[in-house]
């Protein structure tokens, strides 16, 4: 696919030494997965923490919303919809499902700006239902439409449903010839609702360079080479403040919301759970793409504002080959940490039979190899194995209770004489787990802690029978 042009930071007016500071600060966070920095349309820094790879599409979560917004803008340009029209117009078949008369006043613009009148996200009512459109349209509102900002992934889903209604295409397919193909993007999957509609507010997978291309396109007001891919007038509205979100507490989450885009203290952005970012800084002609699996998204932006922005120069700088080489080496050698502890084998193979649980996990067998161990679960998908390396990451394809199987890496170490700990990361997204196996606990030897678990099904307590 078409790649972005690479060059040195100094050629773009950025000292390599400043990017070294930034990258070292990012490296200490728990955890950055990848980072790409562009200025004047060229890449001057890119890094993937091993075992993450540049070629593997990554979960975007709510960064997906901004692509849905672009689809809405394109459909409006083509005369297929108007954002000032009421939502119910597009779904007359659900007219009788409406239980709150205010729902008939909700416009597409209200959905874009997260001001549908809900004071909590209605996706909480989606999960055990098959028709999410009906659930949304029959939900109660607590405020007048267009008056109150509440973060609402259900609203984004309804925008995707509108796109499906007016184009007979899902958002992903609608954007293929209009956005993805011209940018040289081969998108990963976009997760669907039970009715086969793209989730809209989440569910898209892209590589880091794909995110960077999208960010650069936005910086260029929707123009890519000699083609206007996105309507400039819609985009100008979309990235401007349309809704007041000042009630939020974090500094970069309270300076305004557009049409599925966030205003930031500097520039604007598309973002998703656990640190997925497309950051656009028009004043500096800078675009940034980030993937992460962190519980603190604000610290990523803080690092960019504090380490990068003061170091941007209008003109090119003298080349600094030593600092540039050091930066490249750091970017090349960054990796996630394996579990800290003893890697000497301390136990024999074990099998545990579990009490009946809603997830249908019947048993687990732990087997030790020469330099690894394997957990074999008998569960809803049959037999599944999770392999963990002692002092290194071992690879598996693992699902268990997740909605789909993910490429997964795991490392293991002994924390004391009777406790083995395994840390796992999926390498196409944000999910990570800590498994603790306590050989002194006969009742509940296996304990699982899920981290960065957005939209993730719960796991049971592994109580032995």
Tab-separated table of C-alpha atoms in Angstrom:
chain	number	residue	atom	x	y	z
A	1	UNK	CA	0.000	0.000	0.000
A	2	UNK	CA	1.061	3.631	-0.400
A	3	UNK	CA	3.431	4.615	2.391
A	4	UNK	CA	4.120	7.996	3.897
A	5	UNK	CA	7.471	9.669	3.233
A	6	UNK	CA	10.152	9.390	5.947
A	7	UNK	CA	12.774	11.997	6.860
A	8	UNK	CA	14.829	13.226	9.819
A	9	UNK	CA	13.284	15.365	12.575
A	10	UNK	CA	15.766	18.157	11.908
A	11	UNK	CA	14.606	18.440	8.299
A	12	UNK	CA	11.173	19.308	9.715
A	13	UNK	CA	12.407	21.738	12.372
A	14	UNK	CA	12.360	19.313	15.334
A	15	UNK	CA	15.486	18.373	17.340
A	16	UNK	CA	16.052	14.627	17.583
A	17	UNK	CA	17.142	15.221	21.192
A	18	UNK	CA	13.654	16.529	22.006
A	19	UNK	CA	12.033	13.459	20.474
A	20	UNK	CA	14.372	11.275	22.530
A	21	UNK	CA	12.973	12.888	25.679
A	22	UNK	CA	9.426	12.423	24.449
A	23	UNK	CA	9.936	8.784	23.501
A	24	UNK	CA	11.645	7.948	26.790
A	25	UNK	CA	8.726	9.499	28.650
A	26	UNK	CA	6.229	7.498	26.585
A	27	UNK	CA	8.257	4.318	27.104
A	28	UNK	CA	7.780	4.586	30.883
A	29	UNK	CA	3.991	4.650	30.596
A	30	UNK	CA	1.834	1.571	31.165
A	31	UNK	CA	1.649	0.996	28.173
A	32	UNK	CA	2.179	2.691	24.811
A	33	UNK	CA	1.825	0.260	21.914
A	34	UNK	CA	2.933	2.487	19.023
A	35	UNK	CA	3.653	6.116	18.158
A	36	UNK	CA	4.028	7.959	14.839
A	37	UNK	CA	4.804	11.658	14.370
A	38	UNK	CA	4.409	13.623	11.134
A	39	UNK	CA	5.197	17.213	10.294
A	40	UNK	CA	4.569	18.827	6.915
A	41	UNK	CA	3.193	15.451	5.816
A	42	UNK	CA	6.384	13.467	6.486
A	43	UNK	CA	7.148	10.897	9.185
A	44	UNK	CA	10.064	11.760	11.466
A	45	UNK	CA	9.421	9.323	14.333
A	46	UNK	CA	7.799	5.898	14.456
A	47	UNK	CA	8.001	3.230	17.121
A	48	UNK	CA	6.240	-0.013	17.990
A	49	UNK	CA	6.880	-1.616	21.337
A	50	UNK	CA	7.606	-5.284	20.730
A	51	UNK	CA	5.597	-7.506	20.369
A	52	UNK	CA	3.272	-5.003	18.604
A	53	UNK	CA	3.832	-4.823	14.856
A	54	UNK	CA	3.420	-2.103	12.240
A	55	UNK	CA	1.496	-4.480	9.966
A	56	UNK	CA	-1.184	-5.640	12.438
A	57	UNK	CA	-4.441	-3.614	12.530
A	58	UNK	CA	-5.254	-2.442	16.058
A	59	UNK	CA	-8.556	-1.905	17.892
A	60	UNK	CA	-9.549	1.771	17.636
A	61	UNK	CA	-12.593	1.791	19.912
A	62	UNK	CA	-14.073	5.316	19.855
A	63	UNK	CA	-11.557	6.627	17.330
A	64	UNK	CA	-13.939	4.768	14.989
A	65	UNK	CA	-16.511	7.510	15.645
A	66	UNK	CA	-14.564	10.043	13.611
A	67	UNK	CA	-14.667	7.768	10.550
A	68	UNK	CA	-18.419	7.429	11.007
A	69	UNK	CA	-18.640	11.228	11.105
A	70	UNK	CA	-16.730	11.430	7.821
A	71	UNK	CA	-19.204	8.992	6.271
A	72	UNK	CA	-22.067	11.240	7.404
A	73	UNK	CA	-20.391	14.273	5.826
A	74	UNK	CA	-19.875	12.445	2.546
A	75	UNK	CA	-23.459	11.148	2.490
A	76	UNK	CA	-24.723	14.686	3.086
A	77	UNK	CA	-22.566	15.969	0.228
A	78	UNK	CA	-24.103	13.301	-2.012
A	79	UNK	CA	-27.617	14.395	-1.055
A	80	UNK	CA	-28.429	11.173	0.800
A	81	UNK	CA	-29.092	12.806	4.175
A	82	UNK	CA	-29.133	16.123	5.987
A	83	UNK	CA	-27.719	16.401	9.490
A	84	UNK	CA	-30.453	18.866	10.472
A	85	UNK	CA	-33.181	16.328	9.774
A	86	UNK	CA	-34.763	14.252	12.506
A	87	UNK	CA	-33.473	10.774	13.197
A	88	UNK	CA	-36.909	9.154	13.146
A	89	UNK	CA	-37.343	10.216	9.500
A	90	UNK	CA	-34.806	7.573	8.532
A	91	UNK	CA	-36.537	4.819	10.498
A	92	UNK	CA	-40.304	5.156	9.987
A	93	UNK	CA	-40.657	1.439	10.718
A	94	UNK	CA	-39.874	2.206	14.387
A	95	UNK	CA	-42.376	5.046	14.794
A	96	UNK	CA	-44.544	2.942	17.108
A	97	UNK	CA	-41.541	1.921	19.218
A	98	UNK	CA	-40.925	5.511	20.374
A	99	UNK	CA	-41.911	5.895	24.040
A	100	UNK	CA	-40.654	9.459	24.645
A	101	UNK	CA	-42.056	12.171	22.381
A	102	UNK	CA	-38.785	14.083	22.617
A	103	UNK	CA	-37.091	11.267	20.672
A	104	UNK	CA	-38.982	12.474	17.587
A	105	UNK	CA	-37.115	15.804	17.884
A	106	UNK	CA	-33.625	14.278	17.900
A	107	UNK	CA	-31.649	15.269	14.787
A	108	UNK	CA	-28.570	13.722	13.219
A	109	UNK	CA	-26.655	16.782	14.390
A	110	UNK	CA	-27.734	15.994	17.970
A	111	UNK	CA	-26.241	12.530	17.544
A	112	UNK	CA	-23.021	13.932	16.066
A	113	UNK	CA	-22.567	16.310	19.013
A	114	UNK	CA	-23.556	13.789	21.737
A	115	UNK	CA	-26.625	15.846	22.679
A	116	UNK	CA	-29.422	13.369	22.046
A	117	UNK	CA	-31.036	14.078	25.419
A	118	UNK	CA	-29.643	11.004	27.169
A	119	UNK	CA	-27.801	11.576	30.441
A	120	UNK	CA	-26.187	8.134	30.296
A	121	UNK	CA	-25.039	6.070	27.347
A	122	UNK	CA	-27.880	3.838	26.081
A	123	UNK	CA	-25.492	1.126	24.898
A	124	UNK	CA	-25.969	-0.369	28.377
A	125	UNK	CA	-29.348	-1.601	27.085
A	126	UNK	CA	-27.967	-2.999	23.817
A	127	UNK	CA	-26.048	-6.076	24.859
A	128	UNK	CA	-28.847	-8.593	25.418
A	129	UNK	CA	-30.958	-7.292	22.507
A	130	UNK	CA	-30.834	-8.086	18.797
A	131	UNK	CA	-32.227	-4.829	17.363
A	132	UNK	CA	-30.179	-1.919	18.701
A	133	UNK	CA	-32.002	0.634	16.543
A	134	UNK	CA	-35.273	-0.204	18.273
A	135	UNK	CA	-33.583	-0.099	21.700
A	136	UNK	CA	-32.204	3.385	21.035
A	137	UNK	CA	-35.394	4.811	19.574
A	138	UNK	CA	-37.518	3.402	22.409
A	139	UNK	CA	-35.210	4.685	25.156
A	140	UNK	CA	-36.199	7.459	27.548
A	141	UNK	CA	-34.563	10.889	27.404
A	142	UNK	CA	-33.680	12.909	30.479
A	143	UNK	CA	-32.981	16.232	28.754
A	144	UNK	CA	-34.220	18.162	25.748
A	145	UNK	CA	-32.382	17.131	22.554
A	146	UNK	CA	-29.590	19.503	21.587
A	147	UNK	CA	-29.088	20.922	25.089
A	148	UNK	CA	-26.796	18.644	27.091
A	149	UNK	CA	-23.521	16.831	26.248
A	150	UNK	CA	-23.305	13.214	27.411
A	151	UNK	CA	-20.818	10.837	25.847
A	152	UNK	CA	-22.953	8.440	23.856
A	153	UNK	CA	-21.655	5.552	21.752
A	154	UNK	CA	-25.253	4.587	21.041
A	155	UNK	CA	-25.679	7.861	19.149
A	156	UNK	CA	-22.674	6.948	16.999
A	157	UNK	CA	-24.172	3.536	16.322
A	158	UNK	CA	-27.369	5.199	15.120
A	159	UNK	CA	-25.338	7.337	12.689
A	160	UNK	CA	-23.859	4.122	11.261
A	161	UNK	CA	-27.394	2.726	11.032
A	162	UNK	CA	-28.483	5.822	9.093
A	163	UNK	CA	-25.580	5.323	6.661
A	164	UNK	CA	-26.687	1.716	6.156
A	165	UNK	CA	-30.286	2.897	5.644
A	166	UNK	CA	-29.513	5.529	2.994
A	167	UNK	CA	-26.644	3.845	1.142
A	168	UNK	CA	-27.419	0.119	1.603
A	169	UNK	CA	-23.752	-0.132	2.645
A	170	UNK	CA	-22.038	-0.383	5.974
A	171	UNK	CA	-19.786	2.538	6.886
A	172	UNK	CA	-16.666	0.487	6.146
A	173	UNK	CA	-17.830	-0.416	2.635
A	174	UNK	CA	-19.172	3.079	1.971
A	175	UNK	CA	-15.791	4.569	2.861
A	176	UNK	CA	-13.747	2.069	0.830
A	177	UNK	CA	-13.774	3.904	-2.528
A	178	UNK	CA	-14.263	7.353	-1.014
A	179	UNK	CA	-11.641	7.390	1.758
A	180	UNK	CA	-9.744	4.185	2.456
A	181	UNK	CA	-8.638	3.251	-1.075
A	182	UNK	CA	-7.441	6.763	-2.043
A	183	UNK	CA	-5.368	6.853	1.175
A	184	UNK	CA	-3.899	3.425	0.491
A	185	UNK	CA	-5.607	1.948	3.556
A	186	UNK	CA	-6.700	-1.697	3.642
A	187	UNK	CA	-8.863	-1.545	6.770
A	188	UNK	CA	-9.218	-4.407	9.196
A	189	UNK	CA	-12.612	-5.537	10.373
A	190	UNK	CA	-15.350	-3.261	11.669
A	191	UNK	CA	-17.396	-5.101	14.277
A	192	UNK	CA	-21.157	-5.372	13.716
A	193	UNK	CA	-24.328	-5.398	15.779
A	194	UNK	CA	-26.519	-8.538	15.665
A	195	UNK	CA	-28.335	-7.036	12.643
A	196	UNK	CA	-25.065	-6.775	10.691
A	197	UNK	CA	-24.636	-2.993	10.986
A	198	UNK	CA	-21.164	-1.601	11.773
A	199	UNK	CA	-21.076	-0.524	15.417
A	200	UNK	CA	-20.184	3.012	14.323
A	201	UNK	CA	-18.940	4.230	17.682
A	202	UNK	CA	-16.351	1.474	18.028
A	203	UNK	CA	-15.160	-1.704	16.343
A	204	UNK	CA	-12.825	-0.546	13.530
A	205	UNK	CA	-9.269	-1.914	13.297
A	206	UNK	CA	-6.473	0.020	11.537
A	207	UNK	CA	-2.679	0.073	11.592
A	208	UNK	CA	-0.819	2.998	13.130
A	209	UNK	CA	0.209	4.285	9.709
A	210	UNK	CA	-3.440	4.155	8.620
A	211	UNK	CA	-4.346	6.374	11.593
A	212	UNK	CA	-1.491	8.699	10.651
A	213	UNK	CA	-2.756	9.001	7.071
A	214	UNK	CA	-6.211	9.867	8.365
A	215	UNK	CA	-4.715	12.505	10.669
A	216	UNK	CA	-2.733	14.013	7.811
A	217	UNK	CA	-5.817	14.092	5.602
A	218	UNK	CA	-7.679	16.013	8.294
A	219	UNK	CA	-4.773	18.458	8.633
A	220	UNK	CA	-5.093	19.061	4.886
A	221	UNK	CA	-8.795	19.875	5.279
A	222	UNK	CA	-9.839	16.651	3.600
A	223	UNK	CA	-7.585	17.016	0.549
A	224	UNK	CA	-5.183	14.251	-0.499
A	225	UNK	CA	-2.824	15.095	-3.356
A	226	UNK	CA	-5.107	16.483	-6.065
A	227	UNK	CA	-8.393	15.091	-4.709
A	228	UNK	CA	-10.833	16.528	-2.189
A	229	UNK	CA	-11.778	13.329	-0.362
A	230	UNK	CA	-13.859	14.908	2.396
A	231	UNK	CA	-16.176	17.931	2.088
A	232	UNK	CA	-14.193	20.861	3.479
A	233	UNK	CA	-17.253	22.736	4.756
A	234	UNK	CA	-18.530	19.754	6.730
A	235	UNK	CA	-15.059	19.015	8.074
A	236	UNK	CA	-14.622	22.588	9.278
A	237	UNK	CA	-17.815	22.220	11.329
A	238	UNK	CA	-16.915	18.706	12.482
A	239	UNK	CA	-13.616	19.691	14.102
A	240	UNK	CA	-14.925	22.944	15.617
A	241	UNK	CA	-16.573	23.276	19.012
A	242	UNK	CA	-20.256	22.407	18.625
A	243	UNK	CA	-21.050	21.227	22.157
A	244	UNK	CA	-19.993	22.363	25.618
A	245	UNK	CA	-18.316	19.558	27.560
A	246	UNK	CA	-16.793	21.739	30.273
A	247	UNK	CA	-18.394	19.599	32.992
A	248	UNK	CA	-15.757	16.930	32.311
A	249	UNK	CA	-12.808	16.927	34.701
A	250	UNK	CA	-9.747	16.162	32.556
A	251	UNK	CA	-8.224	19.235	30.891
A	252	UNK	CA	-8.305	17.857	27.332
A	253	UNK	CA	-11.844	16.553	27.708
A	254	UNK	CA	-13.496	19.860	28.598
A	255	UNK	CA	-12.614	22.283	25.785
A	256	UNK	CA	-15.374	21.401	23.342
A	257	UNK	CA	-16.775	18.622	21.169
A	258	UNK	CA	-17.508	18.711	17.440
A	259	UNK	CA	-19.071	16.088	15.195
A	260	UNK	CA	-17.470	12.988	16.758
A	261	UNK	CA	-14.187	14.885	17.226
A	262	UNK	CA	-12.726	16.324	20.439
A	263	UNK	CA	-11.259	19.788	20.756
A	264	UNK	CA	-7.988	19.751	22.720
A	265	UNK	CA	-5.970	22.378	24.556
A	266	UNK	CA	-3.918	22.302	21.360
A	267	UNK	CA	-5.630	21.468	18.087
A	268	UNK	CA	-8.192	18.686	17.953
A	269	UNK	CA	-8.273	14.911	17.940
A	270	UNK	CA	-10.065	11.636	17.370
A	271	UNK	CA	-9.611	9.235	20.262
A	272	UNK	CA	-10.554	5.835	21.593
A	273	UNK	CA	-10.461	3.942	24.870
A	274	UNK	CA	-7.095	3.185	26.481
A	275	UNK	CA	-5.100	5.655	24.379
A	276	UNK	CA	-5.953	5.369	20.671
A	277	UNK	CA	-5.269	8.785	19.144
A	278	UNK	CA	-5.224	10.749	15.929
A	279	UNK	CA	-3.976	14.193	17.032
A	280	UNK	CA	-4.092	17.138	14.652
A	281	UNK	CA	-2.193	20.374	15.379
A	282	UNK	CA	-2.974	22.755	12.480
A	283	UNK	CA	-0.967	25.645	13.946
A	284	UNK	CA	2.219	23.536	13.774
A	285	UNK	CA	1.293	21.309	10.796
A	286	UNK	CA	1.754	18.246	13.014
A	287	UNK	CA	-0.155	14.957	12.913
A	288	UNK	CA	0.295	12.195	15.497
A	289	UNK	CA	-0.966	8.614	15.657
A	290	UNK	CA	-0.902	6.612	18.887
A	291	UNK	CA	-2.062	3.184	19.963
A	292	UNK	CA	-1.888	2.146	23.611
A	293	UNK	CA	-3.355	0.007	26.376
A	294	UNK	CA	-3.257	2.498	29.232
A	295	UNK	CA	-5.624	3.388	32.025
A	296	UNK	CA	-4.606	7.060	31.855
A	297	UNK	CA	-5.110	8.696	28.459
A	298	UNK	CA	-4.399	12.240	29.649
A	299	UNK	CA	-0.724	11.582	30.352
A	300	UNK	CA	-0.082	10.810	26.678
A	301	UNK	CA	-1.367	14.223	25.627
A	302	UNK	CA	0.491	15.879	28.504
A	303	UNK	CA	3.751	14.382	27.233
A	304	UNK	CA	3.109	15.648	23.694
A	305	UNK	CA	2.229	19.160	24.866
A	306	UNK	CA	5.182	19.421	27.249
A	307	UNK	CA	7.964	17.682	25.328
A	308	UNK	CA	7.114	18.349	21.679
A	309	UNK	CA	5.342	21.685	21.301
A	310	UNK	CA	8.082	23.895	22.825
A	311	UNK	CA	10.640	22.301	20.478
A	312	UNK	CA	8.928	22.979	17.148
A	313	UNK	CA	10.820	25.390	14.873
A	314	UNK	CA	9.572	27.071	11.725
A	315	UNK	CA	12.697	26.309	9.714
A	316	UNK	CA	14.813	23.190	9.214
A	317	UNK	CA	17.599	22.614	11.732
A	318	UNK	CA	21.171	21.393	11.228
A	319	UNK	CA	21.254	17.616	11.076
A	320	UNK	CA	22.234	15.877	14.336
A	321	UNK	CA	23.310	12.371	13.270
A	322	UNK	CA	24.292	11.135	16.740
A	323	UNK	CA	20.979	12.112	18.343
A	324	UNK	CA	19.069	10.847	15.283
A	325	UNK	CA	20.818	7.463	15.444
A	326	UNK	CA	20.150	7.235	19.168
A	327	UNK	CA	16.482	8.037	18.564
A	328	UNK	CA	16.245	5.355	15.877
A	329	UNK	CA	17.872	2.766	18.134
A	330	UNK	CA	15.500	3.562	20.994
A	331	UNK	CA	12.481	3.331	18.677
A	332	UNK	CA	13.746	0.034	17.267
A	333	UNK	CA	14.442	-1.621	20.632
A	334	UNK	CA	11.428	-0.606	22.725
A	335	UNK	CA	9.441	-3.512	24.145
A	336	UNK	CA	6.847	-4.357	26.765
A	337	UNK	CA	8.222	-5.775	30.017
A	338	UNK	CA	7.875	-9.442	30.841
A	339	UNK	CA	6.746	-10.517	34.315
A	340	UNK	CA	9.307	-9.766	37.008
A	341	UNK	CA	10.129	-12.775	39.199
A	342	UNK	CA	11.886	-16.140	39.334
A	343	UNK	CA	11.704	-18.233	36.172
A	344	UNK	CA	12.907	-21.492	37.760
A	345	UNK	CA	10.275	-24.225	37.700
A	346	UNK	CA	8.723	-24.825	41.125
A	347	UNK	CA	5.735	-27.107	40.590
A	348	UNK	CA	4.368	-30.120	38.758
A	349	UNK	CA	1.613	-30.114	36.168
A	350	UNK	CA	-1.854	-29.496	37.587
A	351	UNK	CA	-5.496	-29.902	36.538
A	352	UNK	CA	-8.419	-28.022	38.100
A	353	UNK	CA	-12.115	-28.783	37.628
A	354	UNK	CA	-14.318	-25.722	38.032
A	355	UNK	CA	-17.754	-25.313	39.505
A	356	UNK	CA	-20.524	-24.595	37.024
A	357	UNK	CA	-20.360	-21.001	35.766
A	358	UNK	CA	-22.341	-18.899	33.243
A	359	UNK	CA	-19.396	-18.771	30.830
A	360	UNK	CA	-19.221	-22.572	30.598
A	361	UNK	CA	-15.536	-22.964	31.508
A	362	UNK	CA	-15.202	-26.501	32.833
A	363	UNK	CA	-11.540	-27.010	33.614
A	364	UNK	CA	-7.963	-25.837	33.230
A	365	UNK	CA	-4.778	-27.849	32.912
A	366	UNK	CA	-1.367	-26.299	33.605
A	367	UNK	CA	1.609	-27.941	31.932
A	368	UNK	CA	5.257	-26.919	32.177
A	369	UNK	CA	7.696	-27.068	29.286
A	370	UNK	CA	11.429	-26.457	29.238
A	371	UNK	CA	11.112	-22.661	29.192
A	372	UNK	CA	7.370	-22.065	29.105
A	373	UNK	CA	4.042	-23.139	30.540
A	374	UNK	CA	0.637	-23.703	28.947
A	375	UNK	CA	-2.876	-23.231	30.305
A	376	UNK	CA	-5.385	-25.460	28.483
A	377	UNK	CA	-8.995	-24.447	29.116
A	378	UNK	CA	-12.033	-26.590	28.368
A	379	UNK	CA	-14.690	-23.977	27.718
A	380	UNK	CA	-17.387	-22.724	25.348
A	381	UNK	CA	-15.011	-22.905	22.362
A	382	UNK	CA	-13.759	-26.401	23.187
A	383	UNK	CA	-10.109	-26.764	24.167
A	384	UNK	CA	-8.049	-23.556	24.037
A	385	UNK	CA	-4.429	-23.019	24.962
A	386	UNK	CA	-2.640	-19.987	26.365
A	387	UNK	CA	1.148	-20.338	26.272
A	388	UNK	CA	3.429	-18.166	28.444
A	389	UNK	CA	7.212	-17.899	28.247
A	390	UNK	CA	9.553	-17.687	31.228
A	391	UNK	CA	11.535	-14.517	30.537
A	392	UNK	CA	10.028	-13.958	27.085
A	393	UNK	CA	6.663	-13.579	25.333
A	394	UNK	CA	5.134	-16.730	23.883
A	395	UNK	CA	2.414	-16.423	21.239
A	396	UNK	CA	-1.087	-17.898	21.102
A	397	UNK	CA	-4.417	-17.287	19.415
A	398	UNK	CA	-6.807	-17.010	22.358
A	399	UNK	CA	-10.487	-16.249	22.859
A	400	UNK	CA	-11.994	-17.922	25.958
A	401	UNK	CA	-14.818	-15.480	26.867
A	402	UNK	CA	-13.912	-12.645	24.473
A	403	UNK	CA	-16.144	-11.864	21.497
A	404	UNK	CA	-13.450	-12.980	19.057
A	405	UNK	CA	-10.057	-14.650	19.143
A	406	UNK	CA	-7.027	-12.359	19.380
A	407	UNK	CA	-3.304	-12.872	18.761
A	408	UNK	CA	-2.005	-12.951	22.319
A	409	UNK	CA	1.431	-12.890	23.915
A	410	UNK	CA	2.168	-13.968	27.475
A	411	UNK	CA	5.080	-14.182	29.882
A	412	UNK	CA	5.307	-15.929	33.254
A	413	UNK	CA	7.352	-15.832	36.459
A	414	UNK	CA	7.112	-17.054	40.042
A	415	UNK	CA	6.241	-14.306	42.550
A	416	UNK	CA	6.905	-16.588	45.551
A	417	UNK	CA	7.192	-20.300	46.291
A	418	UNK	CA	3.532	-21.021	45.588
A	419	UNK	CA	2.351	-18.243	43.228
A	420	UNK	CA	2.869	-18.220	39.467
A	421	UNK	CA	1.897	-15.035	37.625
A	422	UNK	CA	1.162	-14.740	33.906
A	423	UNK	CA	0.765	-11.413	32.065
A	424	UNK	CA	-0.981	-11.382	28.693
A	425	UNK	CA	-1.415	-8.729	25.989
A	426	UNK	CA	-3.443	-9.014	22.810
A	427	UNK	CA	-1.320	-7.647	19.979
A	428	UNK	CA	-4.229	-6.311	17.907
A	429	UNK	CA	-5.702	-4.155	20.652
A	430	UNK	CA	-5.900	-3.042	24.249
A	431	UNK	CA	-6.886	-6.092	26.292
A	432	UNK	CA	-4.428	-7.313	28.870
A	433	UNK	CA	-4.753	-9.756	31.733
A	434	UNK	CA	-2.989	-10.840	34.876
A	435	UNK	CA	-3.434	-14.497	35.768
A	436	UNK	CA	-2.376	-15.566	39.261
A	437	UNK	CA	-2.062	-19.244	40.054
A	438	UNK	CA	-1.836	-19.882	43.795
A	439	UNK	CA	-0.894	-23.495	44.463
A	440	UNK	CA	-1.682	-23.037	48.173
A	441	UNK	CA	-5.343	-22.177	47.464
A	442	UNK	CA	-7.299	-25.361	46.808
A	443	UNK	CA	-10.678	-23.575	46.542
A	444	UNK	CA	-9.786	-20.861	44.010
A	445	UNK	CA	-6.263	-21.434	42.686
A	446	UNK	CA	-6.718	-19.493	39.442
A	447	UNK	CA	-7.514	-15.769	39.549
A	448	UNK	CA	-7.888	-13.467	36.553
A	449	UNK	CA	-7.707	-9.672	36.492
A	450	UNK	CA	-8.765	-8.012	33.232
A	451	UNK	CA	-7.193	-4.636	32.425
A	452	UNK	CA	-8.243	-2.202	29.676
A	453	UNK	CA	-11.450	-4.207	29.375
A	454	UNK	CA	-13.709	-1.843	27.392
A	455	UNK	CA	-16.747	-3.686	25.938
A	456	UNK	CA	-15.239	-6.968	27.137
A	457	UNK	CA	-17.401	-9.815	28.523
A	458	UNK	CA	-16.706	-10.673	32.146
A	459	UNK	CA	-14.959	-13.863	33.202
A	460	UNK	CA	-16.153	-16.036	36.071
A	461	UNK	CA	-14.488	-16.745	39.361
A	462	UNK	CA	-12.575	-19.962	38.873
A	463	UNK	CA	-13.875	-21.810	41.898
A	464	UNK	CA	-13.002	-25.499	42.065
A	465	UNK	CA	-15.655	-28.111	42.629
